[in-house]
Short mmCIF file of C-alpha atoms and ligand atoms in Angstrom, two decimals:
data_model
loop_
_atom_site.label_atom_id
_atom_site.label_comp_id
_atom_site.label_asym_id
_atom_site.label_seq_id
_atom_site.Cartn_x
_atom_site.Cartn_y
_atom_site.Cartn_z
CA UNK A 188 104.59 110.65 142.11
CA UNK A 189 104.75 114.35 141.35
CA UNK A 190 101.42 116.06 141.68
CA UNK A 191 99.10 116.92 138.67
CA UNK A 192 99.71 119.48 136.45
CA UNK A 193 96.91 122.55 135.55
CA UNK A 194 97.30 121.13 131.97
CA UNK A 195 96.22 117.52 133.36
CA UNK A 196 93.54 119.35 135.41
CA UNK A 197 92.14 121.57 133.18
CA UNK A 198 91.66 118.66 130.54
CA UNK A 199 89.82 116.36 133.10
CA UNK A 200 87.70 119.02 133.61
CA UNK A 201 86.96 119.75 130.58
CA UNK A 202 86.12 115.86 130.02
CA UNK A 203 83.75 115.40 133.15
CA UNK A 204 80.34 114.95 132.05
CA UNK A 205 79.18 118.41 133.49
CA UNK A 206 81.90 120.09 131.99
CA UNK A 207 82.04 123.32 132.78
CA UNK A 208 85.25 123.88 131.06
CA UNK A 209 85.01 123.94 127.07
CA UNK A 210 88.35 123.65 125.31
CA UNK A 211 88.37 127.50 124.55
CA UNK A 212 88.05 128.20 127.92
CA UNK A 213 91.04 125.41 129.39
CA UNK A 214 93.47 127.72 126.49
CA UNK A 215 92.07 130.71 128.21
CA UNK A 216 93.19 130.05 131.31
CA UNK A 217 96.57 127.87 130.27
CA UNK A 218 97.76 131.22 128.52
CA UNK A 219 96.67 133.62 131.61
CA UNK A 220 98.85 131.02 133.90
CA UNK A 221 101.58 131.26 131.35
CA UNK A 222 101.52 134.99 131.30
CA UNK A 223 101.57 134.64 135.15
CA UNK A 224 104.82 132.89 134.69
CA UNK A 225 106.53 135.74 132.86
CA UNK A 226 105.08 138.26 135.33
CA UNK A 227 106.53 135.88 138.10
CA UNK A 228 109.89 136.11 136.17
CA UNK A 229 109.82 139.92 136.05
CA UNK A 230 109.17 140.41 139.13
CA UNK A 231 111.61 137.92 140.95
CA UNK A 232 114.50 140.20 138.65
CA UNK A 233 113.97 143.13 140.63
CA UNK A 234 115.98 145.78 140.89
CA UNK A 235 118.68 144.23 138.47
CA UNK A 236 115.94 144.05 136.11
CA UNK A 237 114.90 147.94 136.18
CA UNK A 238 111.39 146.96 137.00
CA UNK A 239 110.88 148.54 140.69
CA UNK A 240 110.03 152.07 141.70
CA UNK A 241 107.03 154.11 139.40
CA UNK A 242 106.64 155.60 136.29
CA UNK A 243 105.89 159.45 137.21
CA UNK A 244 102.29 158.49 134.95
CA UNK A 245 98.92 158.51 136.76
CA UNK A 246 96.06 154.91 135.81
CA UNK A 247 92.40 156.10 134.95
CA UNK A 248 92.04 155.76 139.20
CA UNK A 249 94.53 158.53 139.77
CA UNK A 250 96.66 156.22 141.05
CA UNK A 251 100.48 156.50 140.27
CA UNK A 252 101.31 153.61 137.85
CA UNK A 253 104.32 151.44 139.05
CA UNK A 254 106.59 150.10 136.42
CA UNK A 255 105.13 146.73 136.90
CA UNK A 256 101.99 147.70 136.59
CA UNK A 257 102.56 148.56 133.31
CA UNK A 258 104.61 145.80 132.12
CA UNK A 259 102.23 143.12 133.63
CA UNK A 260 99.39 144.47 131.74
CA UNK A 261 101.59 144.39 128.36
CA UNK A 262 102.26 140.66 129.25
CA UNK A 263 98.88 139.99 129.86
CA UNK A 264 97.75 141.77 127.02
CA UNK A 265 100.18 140.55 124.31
CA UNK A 266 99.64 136.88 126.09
CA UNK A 267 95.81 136.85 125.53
CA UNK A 268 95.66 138.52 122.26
CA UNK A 269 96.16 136.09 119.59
CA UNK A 270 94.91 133.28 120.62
CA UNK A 271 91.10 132.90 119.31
CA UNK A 272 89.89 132.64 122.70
CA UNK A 273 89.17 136.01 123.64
CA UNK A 274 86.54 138.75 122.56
CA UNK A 275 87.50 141.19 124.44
CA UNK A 276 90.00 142.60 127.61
CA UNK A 277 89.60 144.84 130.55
CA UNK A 278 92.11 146.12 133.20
CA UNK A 279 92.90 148.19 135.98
CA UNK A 280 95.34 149.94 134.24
CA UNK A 281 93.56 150.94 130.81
CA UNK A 282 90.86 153.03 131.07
CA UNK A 283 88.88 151.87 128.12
CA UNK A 284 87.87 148.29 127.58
CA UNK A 285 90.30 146.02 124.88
CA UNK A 286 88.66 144.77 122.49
CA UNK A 287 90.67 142.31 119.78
CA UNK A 288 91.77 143.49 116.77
CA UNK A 289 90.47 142.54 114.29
CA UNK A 290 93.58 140.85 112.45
CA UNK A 291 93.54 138.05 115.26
CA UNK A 292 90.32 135.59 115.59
CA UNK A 293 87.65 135.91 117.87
CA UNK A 294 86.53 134.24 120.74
CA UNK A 295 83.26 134.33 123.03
CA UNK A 296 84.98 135.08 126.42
CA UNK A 297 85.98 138.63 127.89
CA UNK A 298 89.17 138.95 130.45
CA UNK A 299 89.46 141.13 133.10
CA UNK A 300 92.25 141.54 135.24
CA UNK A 301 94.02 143.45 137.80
CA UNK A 302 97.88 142.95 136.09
CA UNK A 303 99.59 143.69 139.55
CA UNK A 304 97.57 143.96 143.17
CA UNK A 305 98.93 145.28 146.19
CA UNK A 306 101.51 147.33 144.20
CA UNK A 307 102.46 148.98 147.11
CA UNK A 308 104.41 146.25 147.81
CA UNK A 309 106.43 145.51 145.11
CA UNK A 310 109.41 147.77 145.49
CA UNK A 311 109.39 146.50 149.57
CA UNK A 312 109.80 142.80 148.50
CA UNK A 313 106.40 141.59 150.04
CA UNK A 314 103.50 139.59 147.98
CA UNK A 315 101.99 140.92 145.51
CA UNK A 316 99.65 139.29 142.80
CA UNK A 317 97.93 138.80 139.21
CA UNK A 318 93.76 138.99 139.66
CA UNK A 319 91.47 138.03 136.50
CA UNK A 320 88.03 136.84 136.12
CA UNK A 321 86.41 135.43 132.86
CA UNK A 322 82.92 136.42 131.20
CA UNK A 323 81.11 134.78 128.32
CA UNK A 324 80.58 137.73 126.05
CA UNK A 325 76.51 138.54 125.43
CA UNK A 326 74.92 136.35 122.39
CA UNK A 327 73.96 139.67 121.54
CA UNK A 328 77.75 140.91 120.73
CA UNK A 329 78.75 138.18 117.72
CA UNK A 330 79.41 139.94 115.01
CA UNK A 331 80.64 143.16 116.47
CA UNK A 332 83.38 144.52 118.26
CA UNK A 333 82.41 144.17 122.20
CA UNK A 334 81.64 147.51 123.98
CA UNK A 335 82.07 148.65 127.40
CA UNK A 336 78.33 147.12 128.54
CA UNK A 337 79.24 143.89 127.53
CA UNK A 338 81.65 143.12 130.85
CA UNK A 339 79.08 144.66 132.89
CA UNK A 340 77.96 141.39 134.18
CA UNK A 341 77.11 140.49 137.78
CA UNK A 342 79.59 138.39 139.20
CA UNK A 343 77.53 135.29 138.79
CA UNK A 344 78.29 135.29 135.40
CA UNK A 345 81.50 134.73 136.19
CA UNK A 346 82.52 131.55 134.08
CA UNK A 347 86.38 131.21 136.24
CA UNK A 348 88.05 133.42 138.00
CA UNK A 349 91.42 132.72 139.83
CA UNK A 350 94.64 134.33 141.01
CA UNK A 351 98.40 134.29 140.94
CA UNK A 352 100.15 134.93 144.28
CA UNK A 353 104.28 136.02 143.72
CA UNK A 354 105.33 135.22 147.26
CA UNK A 355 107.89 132.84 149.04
CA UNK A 356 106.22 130.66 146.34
CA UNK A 357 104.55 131.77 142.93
CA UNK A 358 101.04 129.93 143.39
CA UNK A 359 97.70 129.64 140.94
CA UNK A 360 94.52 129.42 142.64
CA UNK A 361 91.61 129.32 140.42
CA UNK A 362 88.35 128.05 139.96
CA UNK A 363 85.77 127.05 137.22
CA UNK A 364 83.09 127.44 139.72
CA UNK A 365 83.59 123.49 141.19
CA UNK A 366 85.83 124.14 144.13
CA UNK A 367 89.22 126.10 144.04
CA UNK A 368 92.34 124.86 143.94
CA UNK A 369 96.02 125.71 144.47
CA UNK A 370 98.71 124.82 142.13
CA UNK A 371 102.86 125.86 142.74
CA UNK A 372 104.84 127.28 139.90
CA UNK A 373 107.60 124.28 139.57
CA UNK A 374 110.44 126.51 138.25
CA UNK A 375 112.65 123.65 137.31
CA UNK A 376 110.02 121.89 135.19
CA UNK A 377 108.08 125.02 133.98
CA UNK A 378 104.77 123.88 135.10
CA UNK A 379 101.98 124.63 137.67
CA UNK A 380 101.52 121.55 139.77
CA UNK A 381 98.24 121.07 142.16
CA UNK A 382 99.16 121.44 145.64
CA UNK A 383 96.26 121.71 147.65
CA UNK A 384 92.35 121.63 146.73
CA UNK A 385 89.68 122.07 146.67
CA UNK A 386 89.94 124.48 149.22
CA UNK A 387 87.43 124.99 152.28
CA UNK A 388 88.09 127.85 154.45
CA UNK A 389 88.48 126.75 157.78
CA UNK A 390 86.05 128.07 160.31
CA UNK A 391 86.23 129.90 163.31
CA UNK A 392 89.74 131.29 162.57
CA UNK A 393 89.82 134.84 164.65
CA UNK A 394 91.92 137.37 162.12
CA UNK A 395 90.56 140.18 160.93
CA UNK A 396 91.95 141.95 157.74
CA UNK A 397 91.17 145.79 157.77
CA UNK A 398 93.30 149.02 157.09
CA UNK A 399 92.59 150.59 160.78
CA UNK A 400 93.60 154.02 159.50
CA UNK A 401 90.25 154.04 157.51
CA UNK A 402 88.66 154.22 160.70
CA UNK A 403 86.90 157.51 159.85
CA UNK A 404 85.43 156.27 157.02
CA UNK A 405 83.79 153.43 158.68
CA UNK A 406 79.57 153.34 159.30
CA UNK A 407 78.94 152.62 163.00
CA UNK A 408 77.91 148.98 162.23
CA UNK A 409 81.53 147.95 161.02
CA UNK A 410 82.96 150.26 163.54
CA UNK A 411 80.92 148.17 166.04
CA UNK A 412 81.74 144.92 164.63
CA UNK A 413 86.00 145.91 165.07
CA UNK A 414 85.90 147.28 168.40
CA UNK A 415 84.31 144.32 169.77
CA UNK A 416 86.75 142.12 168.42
CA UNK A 417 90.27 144.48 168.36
CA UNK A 418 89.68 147.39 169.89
CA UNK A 419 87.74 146.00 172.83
CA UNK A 420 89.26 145.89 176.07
CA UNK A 421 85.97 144.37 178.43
CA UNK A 422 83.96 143.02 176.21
CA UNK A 423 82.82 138.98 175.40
CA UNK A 424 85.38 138.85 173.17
CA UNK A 425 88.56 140.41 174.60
CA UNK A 426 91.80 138.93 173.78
CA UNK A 427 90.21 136.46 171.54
CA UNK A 428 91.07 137.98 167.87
CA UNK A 429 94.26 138.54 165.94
CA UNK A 430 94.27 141.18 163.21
CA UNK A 431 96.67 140.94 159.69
CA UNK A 432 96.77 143.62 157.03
CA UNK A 433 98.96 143.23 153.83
CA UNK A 434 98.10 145.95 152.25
CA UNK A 435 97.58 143.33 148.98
CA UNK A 436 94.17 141.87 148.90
CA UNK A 437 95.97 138.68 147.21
CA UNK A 438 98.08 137.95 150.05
CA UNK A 439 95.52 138.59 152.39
CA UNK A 440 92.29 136.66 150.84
CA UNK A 441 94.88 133.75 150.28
CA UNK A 442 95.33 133.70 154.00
CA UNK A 443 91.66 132.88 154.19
CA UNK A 444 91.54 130.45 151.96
CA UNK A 445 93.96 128.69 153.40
CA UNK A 446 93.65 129.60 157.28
CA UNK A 447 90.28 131.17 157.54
CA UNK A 448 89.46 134.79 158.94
CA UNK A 449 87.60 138.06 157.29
CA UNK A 450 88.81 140.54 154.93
CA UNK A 451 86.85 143.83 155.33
CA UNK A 452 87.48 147.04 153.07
CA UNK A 453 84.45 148.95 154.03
CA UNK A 454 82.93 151.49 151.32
CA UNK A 455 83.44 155.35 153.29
CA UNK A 456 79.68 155.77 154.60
CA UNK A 457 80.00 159.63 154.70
CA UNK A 458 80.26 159.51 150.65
CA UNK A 459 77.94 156.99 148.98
CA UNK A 460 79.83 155.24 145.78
CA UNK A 461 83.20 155.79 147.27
CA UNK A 462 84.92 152.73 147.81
CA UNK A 463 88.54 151.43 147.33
CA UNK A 464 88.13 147.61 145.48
CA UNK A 465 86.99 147.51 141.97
CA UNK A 466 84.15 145.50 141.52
CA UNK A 467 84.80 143.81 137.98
CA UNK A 468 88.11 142.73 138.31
CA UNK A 469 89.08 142.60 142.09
CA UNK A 470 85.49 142.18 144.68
CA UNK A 471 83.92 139.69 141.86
CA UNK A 472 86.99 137.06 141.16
CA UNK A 473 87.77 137.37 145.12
CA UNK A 474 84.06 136.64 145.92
CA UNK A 475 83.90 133.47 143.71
CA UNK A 476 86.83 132.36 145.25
CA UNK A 477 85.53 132.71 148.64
CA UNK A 478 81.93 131.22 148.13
CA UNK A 479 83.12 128.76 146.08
CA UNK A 480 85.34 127.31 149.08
CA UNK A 481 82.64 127.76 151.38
CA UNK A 482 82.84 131.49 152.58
CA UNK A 483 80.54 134.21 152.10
CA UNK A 484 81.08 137.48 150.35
CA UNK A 485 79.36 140.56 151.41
CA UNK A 486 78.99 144.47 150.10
CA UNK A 487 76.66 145.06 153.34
CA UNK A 488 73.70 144.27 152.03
CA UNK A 489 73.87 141.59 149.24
CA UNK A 490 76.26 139.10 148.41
CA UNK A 491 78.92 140.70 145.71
CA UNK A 492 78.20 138.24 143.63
CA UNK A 493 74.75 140.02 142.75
CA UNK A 494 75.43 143.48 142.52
CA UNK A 495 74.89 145.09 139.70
CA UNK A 496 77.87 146.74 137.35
CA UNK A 497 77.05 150.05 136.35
CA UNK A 498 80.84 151.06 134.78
CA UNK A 499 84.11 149.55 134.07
CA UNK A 500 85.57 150.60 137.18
CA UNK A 501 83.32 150.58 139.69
CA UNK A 502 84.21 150.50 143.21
CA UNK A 503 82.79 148.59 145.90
CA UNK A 504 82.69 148.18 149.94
CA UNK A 505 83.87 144.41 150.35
CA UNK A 506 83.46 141.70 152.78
CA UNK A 507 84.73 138.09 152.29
CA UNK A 508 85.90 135.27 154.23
CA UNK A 509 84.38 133.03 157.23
CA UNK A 510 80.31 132.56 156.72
CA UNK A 511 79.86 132.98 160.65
CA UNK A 512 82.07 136.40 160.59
CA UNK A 513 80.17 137.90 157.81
CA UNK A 514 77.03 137.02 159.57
CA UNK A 515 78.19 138.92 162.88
CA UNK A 516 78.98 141.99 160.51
CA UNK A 517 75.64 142.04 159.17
CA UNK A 518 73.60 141.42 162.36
CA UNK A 519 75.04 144.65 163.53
CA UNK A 520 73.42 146.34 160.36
CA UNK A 521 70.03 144.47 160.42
P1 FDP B 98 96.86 148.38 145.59
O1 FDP B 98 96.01 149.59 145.33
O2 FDP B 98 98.17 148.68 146.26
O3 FDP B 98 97.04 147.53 144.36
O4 FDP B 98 93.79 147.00 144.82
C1 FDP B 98 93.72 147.72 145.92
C2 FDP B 98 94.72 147.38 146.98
O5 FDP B 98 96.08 147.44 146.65
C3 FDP B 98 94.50 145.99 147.62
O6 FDP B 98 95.31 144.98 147.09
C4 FDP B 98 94.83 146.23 149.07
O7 FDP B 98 94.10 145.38 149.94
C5 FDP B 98 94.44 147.68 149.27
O8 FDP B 98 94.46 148.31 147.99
C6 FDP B 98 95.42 148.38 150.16
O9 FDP B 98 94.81 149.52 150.64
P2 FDP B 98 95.47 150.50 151.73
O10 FDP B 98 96.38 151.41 150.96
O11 FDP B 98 94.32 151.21 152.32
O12 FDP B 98 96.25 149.66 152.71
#
């Protein structure tokens, strides 16, 4: 028997008695996995489909936009529009928040999304992914066009949140905040079919995801925590830990999920605020993810989860994965 598909899933969910997935919210995510599909399609064309290399144009991070980036975000955009689900959009490409216009209904859910992560990659063939995370717009917001404040919710608000890896296979992983689970594009048949769930990082796994040429920017506590585990040559832990850096948070946070480790992207201590992972639309979907397969998520001090949004694109110093890992980290703080 083949294995269920997210349409099957999504409606059992939505008929459990503690539902946690209304019917708005199952279209929600059925047309953000079908917008995934195109953005799979794009991207497996390629050079023969003119979408590699950049666009000479700069995203509200100063960042140079690839063409992808751009053309995800119109699919996810033109995807999520329409369809009565939605009040209101944000994305690491626009600078100001989406709201719908008004000749399309209305819905009581905001979108967020990072269209293409780890873009670096793209044009060097390696995995790169689709990142969005789903709000309930404030009571407070019916009858008016949403504003920026209204997505700046702390990630416990989070109502699902989920990802779209485009790797040697084009996966979903998503939750509704009761477990995560994995589902595999089936190309042939057109639909996402649960392959592995719900997910529980396994423990004790010794990888370690960090950029090491950030070293510099590193406080002494997470320099501390690294060198006794990969840079340490003596110590109680020599030899013991592997590290693994894709340069594409997806690829890297799915390794996790699936194999267990810890994904650090420290904020720079010697500048307070500066960060590289956006908080709304990258740290808070990844940290659901993570806690709700068991893990813990950390911005050295609180779990991500709680911290407080204070703009659109917000950056954040991130640590996710194995509970016991993120522990170590933060007993060299305490
Ligand atoms: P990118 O900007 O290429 O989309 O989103 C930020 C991110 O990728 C993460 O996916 C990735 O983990 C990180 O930046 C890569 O950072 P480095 O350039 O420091 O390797």
């Amino acid at each position: 028997m083949q294995p269920i598909t997210l349409t099957r899933f999504l409606i059992e969910q939505q008929r459990r008695e503690d539902s946690a997935c209304p019917a708005e919210l199952r279209l929600l995510i059925e047309t953000v996995a079908r917008a995934c599909k195109t953005i799979a399609h794009a991207i497996s064309k390629g050079a023969l489909g003119d979408v590699l290399g950049s666009l000479g144009s700069e995203n509200i991070q100063g960042e140079v936009q690839k063409k992808l980036d751009v053309i995800a975000n119109e699919i996810l955009l033109d995807a999520n529009e329409w369809g009565g689900h939605l009040a209101g959009m944000a994305s690491e490409e626009m600078e100001t928040i989406h709201p719908i216009p008004n000749r399309f209904p209305k819905g009581e859910y905001l979108l967020l999304f990072d269209p293409i992560d780890g873009s670096s990659n793209i044009d060097v063939d390696l995995s790169v992914g689709t990142i969005f995370s789903v709000l309930r717009a404030p009571e407070n917001s019916a009858g008016r066009d949403v504003i920026e404040e209204d997505f700046l919710q702390p990630g416990r608000h989070q109502v699902a949140a989920g990802y779209a890896i485009y790797g040697p296979q084009t996966l979903l992983v998503l939750t509704l905040g009761n477990g995560v689970y994995e589902f595999t594009l089936d190309r042939e048949m057109g639909a996402w079919r649960m392959t592995d769930g719900p997910l529980q990082i396994p423990s004790g796994t010794k990888e370690v995801a960090i950029n090491m040429a950030r070293r510099e920017q590193w406080s002494p506590e997470v320099r501390r925590y690294i060198d006794d585990r990969v840079g340490c040559e003596a110590g109680p832990l020599a030899g013991q830990y592997n590290m693994r850096w894709t340069a594409s948070m997806v690829a890297d946070i799915h390794r996790i999920l699936k194999r267990g480790g810890v994904f650090l992207y420290p904020a720079d201590h010697r500048q307070p605020g500066k960060a590289r992972l956006r908080l709304l639309y990258e740290a808070n979907p990844m940290s659901m993810l993570i806690e709700q397969a068991g893990g813990r998520s950390s911005d050295g001090a609180t779990s991500i989860l709680d911290a407080r949004p204070t703009s659109l694109h917000q950056r954040i110093g991130v640590a996710l994965g194995d509970p016991e890992e993120i522990a170590a980290l933060l007993s060299q703080v305490a």
